[in-house]
CSV table of C-alpha atoms in Angstrom, one decimal:
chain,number,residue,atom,x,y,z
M,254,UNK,CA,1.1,5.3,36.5
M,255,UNK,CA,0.4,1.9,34.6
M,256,UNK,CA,3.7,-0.9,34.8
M,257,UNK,CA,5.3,-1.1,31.1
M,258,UNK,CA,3.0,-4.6,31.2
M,259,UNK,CA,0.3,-2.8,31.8
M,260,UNK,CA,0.9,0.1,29.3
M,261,UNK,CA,1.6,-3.1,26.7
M,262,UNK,CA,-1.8,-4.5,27.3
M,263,UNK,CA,-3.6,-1.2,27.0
M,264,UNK,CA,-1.4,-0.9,23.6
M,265,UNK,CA,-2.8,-4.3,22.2
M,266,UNK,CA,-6.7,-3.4,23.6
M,267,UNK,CA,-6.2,-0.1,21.3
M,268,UNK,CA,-5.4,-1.8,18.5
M,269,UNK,CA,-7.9,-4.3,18.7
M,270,UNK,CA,-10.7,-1.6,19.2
M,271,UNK,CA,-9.2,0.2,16.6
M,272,UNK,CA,-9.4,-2.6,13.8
M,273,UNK,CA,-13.3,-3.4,14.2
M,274,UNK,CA,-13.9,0.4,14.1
M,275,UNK,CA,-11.6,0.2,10.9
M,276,UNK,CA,-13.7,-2.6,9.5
M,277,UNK,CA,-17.0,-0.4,9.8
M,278,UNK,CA,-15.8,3.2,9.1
M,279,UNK,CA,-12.1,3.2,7.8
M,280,UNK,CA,-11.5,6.9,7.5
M,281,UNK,CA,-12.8,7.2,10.8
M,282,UNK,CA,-11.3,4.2,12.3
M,283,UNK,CA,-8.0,4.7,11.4
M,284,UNK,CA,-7.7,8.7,12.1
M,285,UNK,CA,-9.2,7.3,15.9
M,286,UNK,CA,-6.3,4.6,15.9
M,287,UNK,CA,-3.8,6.9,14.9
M,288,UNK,CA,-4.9,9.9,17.6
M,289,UNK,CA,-5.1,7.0,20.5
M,290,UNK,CA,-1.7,6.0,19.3
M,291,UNK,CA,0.0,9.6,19.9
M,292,UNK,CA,-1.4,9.8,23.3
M,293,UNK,CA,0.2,6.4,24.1
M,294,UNK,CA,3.1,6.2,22.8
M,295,UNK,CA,5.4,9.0,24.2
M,296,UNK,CA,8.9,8.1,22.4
M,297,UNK,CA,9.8,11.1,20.1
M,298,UNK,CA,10.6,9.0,17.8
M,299,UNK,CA,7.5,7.0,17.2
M,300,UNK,CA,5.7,10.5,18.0
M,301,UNK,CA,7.2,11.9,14.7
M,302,UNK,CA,5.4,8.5,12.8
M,303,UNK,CA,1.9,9.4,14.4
M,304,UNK,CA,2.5,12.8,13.4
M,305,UNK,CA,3.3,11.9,9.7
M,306,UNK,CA,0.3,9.7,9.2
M,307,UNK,CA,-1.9,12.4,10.8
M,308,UNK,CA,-0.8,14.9,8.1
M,309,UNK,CA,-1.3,11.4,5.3
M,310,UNK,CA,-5.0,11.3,6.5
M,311,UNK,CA,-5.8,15.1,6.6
M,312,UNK,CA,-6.1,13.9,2.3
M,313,UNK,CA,-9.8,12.2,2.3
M,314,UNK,CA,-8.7,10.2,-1.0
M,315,UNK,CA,-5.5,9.1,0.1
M,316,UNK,CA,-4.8,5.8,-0.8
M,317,UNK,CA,-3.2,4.6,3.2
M,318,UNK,CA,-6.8,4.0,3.4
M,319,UNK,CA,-7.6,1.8,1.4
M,320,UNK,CA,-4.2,0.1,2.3
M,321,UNK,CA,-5.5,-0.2,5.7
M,322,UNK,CA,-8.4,-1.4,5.2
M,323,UNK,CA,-7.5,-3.9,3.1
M,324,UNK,CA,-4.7,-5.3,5.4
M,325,UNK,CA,-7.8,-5.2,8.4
M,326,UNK,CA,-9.7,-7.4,5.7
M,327,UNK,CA,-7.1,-9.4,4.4
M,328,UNK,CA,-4.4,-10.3,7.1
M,329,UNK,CA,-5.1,-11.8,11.2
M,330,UNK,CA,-5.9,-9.1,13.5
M,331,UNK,CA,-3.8,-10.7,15.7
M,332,UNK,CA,-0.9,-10.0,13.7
M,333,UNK,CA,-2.1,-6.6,13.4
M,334,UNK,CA,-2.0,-6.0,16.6
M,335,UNK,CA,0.9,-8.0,18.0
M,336,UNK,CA,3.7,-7.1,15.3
M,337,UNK,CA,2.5,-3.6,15.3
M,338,UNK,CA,3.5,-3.7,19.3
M,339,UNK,CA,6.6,-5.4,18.9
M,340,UNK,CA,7.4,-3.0,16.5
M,341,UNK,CA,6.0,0.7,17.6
M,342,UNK,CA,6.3,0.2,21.4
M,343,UNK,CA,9.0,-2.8,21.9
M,344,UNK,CA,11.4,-1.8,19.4
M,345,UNK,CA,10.5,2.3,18.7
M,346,UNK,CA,9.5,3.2,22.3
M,347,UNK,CA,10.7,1.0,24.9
M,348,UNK,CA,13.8,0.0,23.0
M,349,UNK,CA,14.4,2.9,22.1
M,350,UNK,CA,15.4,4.5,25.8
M,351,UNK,CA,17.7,1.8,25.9
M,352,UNK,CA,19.6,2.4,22.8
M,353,UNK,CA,19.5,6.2,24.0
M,354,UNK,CA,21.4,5.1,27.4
M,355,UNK,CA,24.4,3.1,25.6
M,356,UNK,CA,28.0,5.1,25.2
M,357,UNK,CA,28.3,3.9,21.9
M,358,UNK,CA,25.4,4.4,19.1
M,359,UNK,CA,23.9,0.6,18.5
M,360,UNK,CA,22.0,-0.1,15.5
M,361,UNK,CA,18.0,0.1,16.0
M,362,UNK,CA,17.4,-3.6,13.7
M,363,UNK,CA,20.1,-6.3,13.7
M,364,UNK,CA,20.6,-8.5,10.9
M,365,UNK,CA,20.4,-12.4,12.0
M,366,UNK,CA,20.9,-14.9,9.1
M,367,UNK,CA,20.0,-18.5,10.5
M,368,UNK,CA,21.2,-21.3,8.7
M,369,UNK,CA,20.5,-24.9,9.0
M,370,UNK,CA,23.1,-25.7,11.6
M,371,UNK,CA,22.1,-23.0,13.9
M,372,UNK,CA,20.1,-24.0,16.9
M,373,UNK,CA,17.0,-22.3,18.8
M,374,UNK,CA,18.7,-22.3,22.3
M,375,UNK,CA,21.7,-20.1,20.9
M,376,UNK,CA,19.5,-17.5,18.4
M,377,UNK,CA,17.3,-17.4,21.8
M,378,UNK,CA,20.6,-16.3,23.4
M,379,UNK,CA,21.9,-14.2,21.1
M,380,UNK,CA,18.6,-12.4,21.0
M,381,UNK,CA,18.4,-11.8,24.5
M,382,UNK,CA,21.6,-10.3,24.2
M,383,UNK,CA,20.6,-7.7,21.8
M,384,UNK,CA,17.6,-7.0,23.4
M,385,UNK,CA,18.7,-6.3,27.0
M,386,UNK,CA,20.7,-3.4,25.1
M,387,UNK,CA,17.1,-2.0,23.1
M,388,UNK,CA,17.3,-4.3,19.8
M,389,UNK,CA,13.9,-5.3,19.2
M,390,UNK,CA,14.0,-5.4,15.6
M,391,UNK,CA,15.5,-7.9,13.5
M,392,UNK,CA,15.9,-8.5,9.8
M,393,UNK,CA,16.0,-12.3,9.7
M,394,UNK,CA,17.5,-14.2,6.5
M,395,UNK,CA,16.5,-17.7,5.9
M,396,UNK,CA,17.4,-19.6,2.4
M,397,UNK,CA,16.1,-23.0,3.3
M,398,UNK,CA,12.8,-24.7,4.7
M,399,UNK,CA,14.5,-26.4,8.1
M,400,UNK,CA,15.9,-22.2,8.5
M,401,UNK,CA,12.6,-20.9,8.2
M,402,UNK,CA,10.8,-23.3,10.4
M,403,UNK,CA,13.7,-22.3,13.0
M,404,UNK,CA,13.2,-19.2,12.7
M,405,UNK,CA,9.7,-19.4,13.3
M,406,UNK,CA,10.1,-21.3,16.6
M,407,UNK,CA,12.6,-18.1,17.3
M,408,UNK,CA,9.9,-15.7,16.7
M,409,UNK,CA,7.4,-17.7,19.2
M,410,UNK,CA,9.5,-17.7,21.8
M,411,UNK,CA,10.6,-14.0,22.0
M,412,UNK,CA,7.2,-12.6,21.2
M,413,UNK,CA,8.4,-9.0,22.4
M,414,UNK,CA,10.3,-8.6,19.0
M,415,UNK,CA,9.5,-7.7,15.6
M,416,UNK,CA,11.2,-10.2,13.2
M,417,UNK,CA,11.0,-9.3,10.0
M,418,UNK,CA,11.8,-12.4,7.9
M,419,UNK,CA,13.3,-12.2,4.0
M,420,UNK,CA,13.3,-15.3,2.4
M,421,UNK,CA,13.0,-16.9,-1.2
M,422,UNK,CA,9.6,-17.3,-2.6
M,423,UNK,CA,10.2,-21.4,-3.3
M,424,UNK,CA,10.0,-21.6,0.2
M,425,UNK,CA,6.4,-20.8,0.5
M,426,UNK,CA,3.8,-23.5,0.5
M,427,UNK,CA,0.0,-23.7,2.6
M,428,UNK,CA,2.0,-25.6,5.2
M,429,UNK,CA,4.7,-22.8,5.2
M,430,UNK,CA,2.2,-19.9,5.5
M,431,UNK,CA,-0.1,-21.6,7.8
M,432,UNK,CA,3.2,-21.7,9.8
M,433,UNK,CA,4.3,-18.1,9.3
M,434,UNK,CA,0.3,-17.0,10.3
M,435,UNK,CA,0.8,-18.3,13.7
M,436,UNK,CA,4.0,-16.4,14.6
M,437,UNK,CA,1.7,-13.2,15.4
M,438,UNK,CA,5.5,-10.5,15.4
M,439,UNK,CA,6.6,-11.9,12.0
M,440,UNK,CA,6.3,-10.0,8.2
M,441,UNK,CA,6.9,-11.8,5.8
M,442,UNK,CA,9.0,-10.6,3.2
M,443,UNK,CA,9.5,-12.5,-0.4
M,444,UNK,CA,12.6,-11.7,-2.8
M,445,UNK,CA,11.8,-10.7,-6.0
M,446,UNK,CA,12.3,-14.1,-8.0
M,447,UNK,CA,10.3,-16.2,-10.2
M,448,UNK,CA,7.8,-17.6,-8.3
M,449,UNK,CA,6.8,-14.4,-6.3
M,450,UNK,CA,3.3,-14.1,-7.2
M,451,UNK,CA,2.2,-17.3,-6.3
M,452,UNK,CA,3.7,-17.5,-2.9
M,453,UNK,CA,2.4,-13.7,-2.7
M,454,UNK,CA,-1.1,-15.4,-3.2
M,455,UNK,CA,-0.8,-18.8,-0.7
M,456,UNK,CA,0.5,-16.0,2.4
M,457,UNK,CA,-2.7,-13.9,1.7
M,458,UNK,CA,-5.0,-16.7,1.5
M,459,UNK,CA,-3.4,-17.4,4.9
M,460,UNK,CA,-3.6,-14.1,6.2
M,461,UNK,CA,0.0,-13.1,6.6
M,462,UNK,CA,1.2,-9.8,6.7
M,463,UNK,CA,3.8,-9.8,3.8
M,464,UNK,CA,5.8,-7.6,1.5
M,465,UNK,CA,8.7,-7.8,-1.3
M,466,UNK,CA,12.2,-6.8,-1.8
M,467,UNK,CA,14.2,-6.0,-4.3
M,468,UNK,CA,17.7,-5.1,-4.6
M,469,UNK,CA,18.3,-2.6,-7.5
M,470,UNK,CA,20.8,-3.6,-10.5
M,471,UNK,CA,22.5,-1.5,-12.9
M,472,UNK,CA,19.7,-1.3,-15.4
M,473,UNK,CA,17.0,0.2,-12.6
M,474,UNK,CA,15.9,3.5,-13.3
M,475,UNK,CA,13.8,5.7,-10.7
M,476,UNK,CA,11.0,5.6,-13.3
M,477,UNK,CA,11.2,2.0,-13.4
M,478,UNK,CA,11.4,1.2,-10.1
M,479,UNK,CA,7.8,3.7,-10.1
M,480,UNK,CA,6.0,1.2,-12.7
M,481,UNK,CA,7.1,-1.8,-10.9
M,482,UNK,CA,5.6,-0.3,-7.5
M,483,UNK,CA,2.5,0.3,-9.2
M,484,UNK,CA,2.4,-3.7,-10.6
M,485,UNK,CA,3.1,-4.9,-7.1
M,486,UNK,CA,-0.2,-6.3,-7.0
M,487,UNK,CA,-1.7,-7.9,-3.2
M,488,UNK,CA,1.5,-6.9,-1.2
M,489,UNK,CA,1.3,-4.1,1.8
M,490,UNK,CA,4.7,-2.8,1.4
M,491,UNK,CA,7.8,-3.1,-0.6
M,492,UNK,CA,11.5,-2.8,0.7
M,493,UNK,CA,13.7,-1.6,-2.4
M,494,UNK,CA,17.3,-1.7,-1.9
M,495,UNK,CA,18.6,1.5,-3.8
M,496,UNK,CA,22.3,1.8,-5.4
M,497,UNK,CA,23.0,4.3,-2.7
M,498,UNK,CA,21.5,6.7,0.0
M,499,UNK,CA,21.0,10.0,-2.5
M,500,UNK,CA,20.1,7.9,-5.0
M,501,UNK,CA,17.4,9.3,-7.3
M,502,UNK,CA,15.2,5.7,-6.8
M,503,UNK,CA,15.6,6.6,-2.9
M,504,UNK,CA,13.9,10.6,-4.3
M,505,UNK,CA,10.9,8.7,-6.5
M,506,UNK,CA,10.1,6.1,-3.4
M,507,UNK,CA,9.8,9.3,-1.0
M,508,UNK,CA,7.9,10.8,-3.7
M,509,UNK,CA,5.4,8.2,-4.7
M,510,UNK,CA,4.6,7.4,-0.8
M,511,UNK,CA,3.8,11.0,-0.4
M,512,UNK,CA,1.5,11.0,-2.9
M,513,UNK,CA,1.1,7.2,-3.7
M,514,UNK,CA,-1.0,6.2,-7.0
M,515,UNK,CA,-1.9,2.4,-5.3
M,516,UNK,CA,-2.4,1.1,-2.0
M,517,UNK,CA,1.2,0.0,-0.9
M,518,UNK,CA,4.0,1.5,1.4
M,519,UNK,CA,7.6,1.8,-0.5
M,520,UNK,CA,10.6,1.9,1.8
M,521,UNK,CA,14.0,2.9,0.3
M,522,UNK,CA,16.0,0.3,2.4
M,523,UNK,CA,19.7,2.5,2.1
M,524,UNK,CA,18.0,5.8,3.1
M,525,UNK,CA,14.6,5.0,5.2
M,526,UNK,CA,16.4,2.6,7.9
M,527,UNK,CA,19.2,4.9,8.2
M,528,UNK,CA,16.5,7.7,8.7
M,529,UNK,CA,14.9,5.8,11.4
M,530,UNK,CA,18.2,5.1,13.1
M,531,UNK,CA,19.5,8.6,13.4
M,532,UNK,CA,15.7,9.2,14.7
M,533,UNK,CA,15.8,6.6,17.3
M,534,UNK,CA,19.4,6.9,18.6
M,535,UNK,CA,20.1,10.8,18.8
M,536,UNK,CA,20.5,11.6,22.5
M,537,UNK,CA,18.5,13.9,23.9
């Protein structure tokens, strides 16, 4: 029986195997990845995300190829493989058991917004503290560039997490995303401001893996929010903050990644994430 070390390594070998077979035969590649993944990965939770994407790729035209094989193309394999890790058998497996064990239900992501005051020895500590109770997700908020370069010291040292970074597009220059491509468990994700598109274009160039957010207003309609997905043009996903969990927006983003119309995974932040947490911290 391999050491959890051990079982980590073979996870990251997978992966690797799995992205040049992606590059030559993605249909193949992928439904290989994705069946080595099951038989690895032994969390219920994460079992029920294989199972899913087995049922996505039984549809030949299915456009999660073409999303993976662009991200295999476009963004370092490296990130591929270590953020997928962090986030599939850290956070979602290993994690998980932990979160399972607790007498009261913790949360399976934590939300850590560093400002410019706050210091790498104490995030280090604080996420050490969440960990050692499962926590090896975290949403990470940054509005400034001494935050973000902070937070990507944070996400060097603890390299057994997924940090999922949000941040303001102005932030983003080639320095920034050559930055952000060396912190191999960080997504990047943009707000949904002016300026958007270009920063989209200098992380791609510098093969980040990246996505957008956007928090709903007022005006947003489920249709709406449908054409806007489809404009999203270069990102791999899109987080959409929807007015509440039953929301019909929350309906139309389960809808359109069932049957998607362009490469690119929509999550409805309200109703996916609380999806995933009564997933990954039901007791057995």
């Amino acid at each position: 029986m391999p050491t959890l070390s051990m079982k980590r390594i073979m996870l990251l070998s997978v992966i690797g195997r799995a992205i040049q077979e992606i590059e030559a035969d993605p249909k193949r590649g992928l439904r290989r990845m994705i069946d080595l993944g099951q038989d690895l990965v032994h969390g219920d939770s994460a079992q029920e995300i294989f199972s899913f994407l087995q049922q996505v790729l039984h549809k030949q035209t299915s456009p999660c190829y073409a999303l993976l094989e662009r991200m295999v193309r476009e963004v370092d394999h490296k990130t591929l493989q270590h953020f997928g890790v962090a986030l599939g058998w850290d956070s979602w497996t290993e994690g998980c058991k932990l979160l399972r064990q607790s007498p009261e239900e913790q949360k399976w992501a934590e939300p850590l917004v560093i400002g410019e005051a706050d210091t790498l020895r104490g995030l280090r500590t604080e996420v050490k503290k969440y960990a050692a109770k499962g926590v090896r997700t975290f949403f990470v908020t940054v509005e400034s560039q001494k935050a973000l370069y902070t937070a990507l010291q944070l996400a060097s040292s603890e390299t057994t997490c997924a940090m999922i970074l949000f941040m303001p597009p102005i932030l983003i220059d080639n320095q920034t995303a050559a930055r952000i491509s060396l912190c191999h468990t960080v997504c990047a994700v943009l707000y949904d401001q002016p300026e958007r598109e270009k920063a989209q274009a200098i992380l791609r160039r510098a093969k980040c893996l990246y996505g957008v957010y956007h928090v709903c207003t007022a005006e947003d309609t489920a249709a709406g929010i449908q054409s806007w997905l489809e404009q999203l043009g270069g990102a791999y996903f899109a987080i959409v903050q929807e007015p509440e969990a039953d929301s019909q927006i929350a309906k139309q983003i389960a809808a359109f990644r069932q049957t998607p119309t362009v490469p690119l995974l929509p999550i409805a932040a309200r109703k996916d994430f609380a999806d995933i947490q009564a997933r990954i911290c039901r007791k057995r």
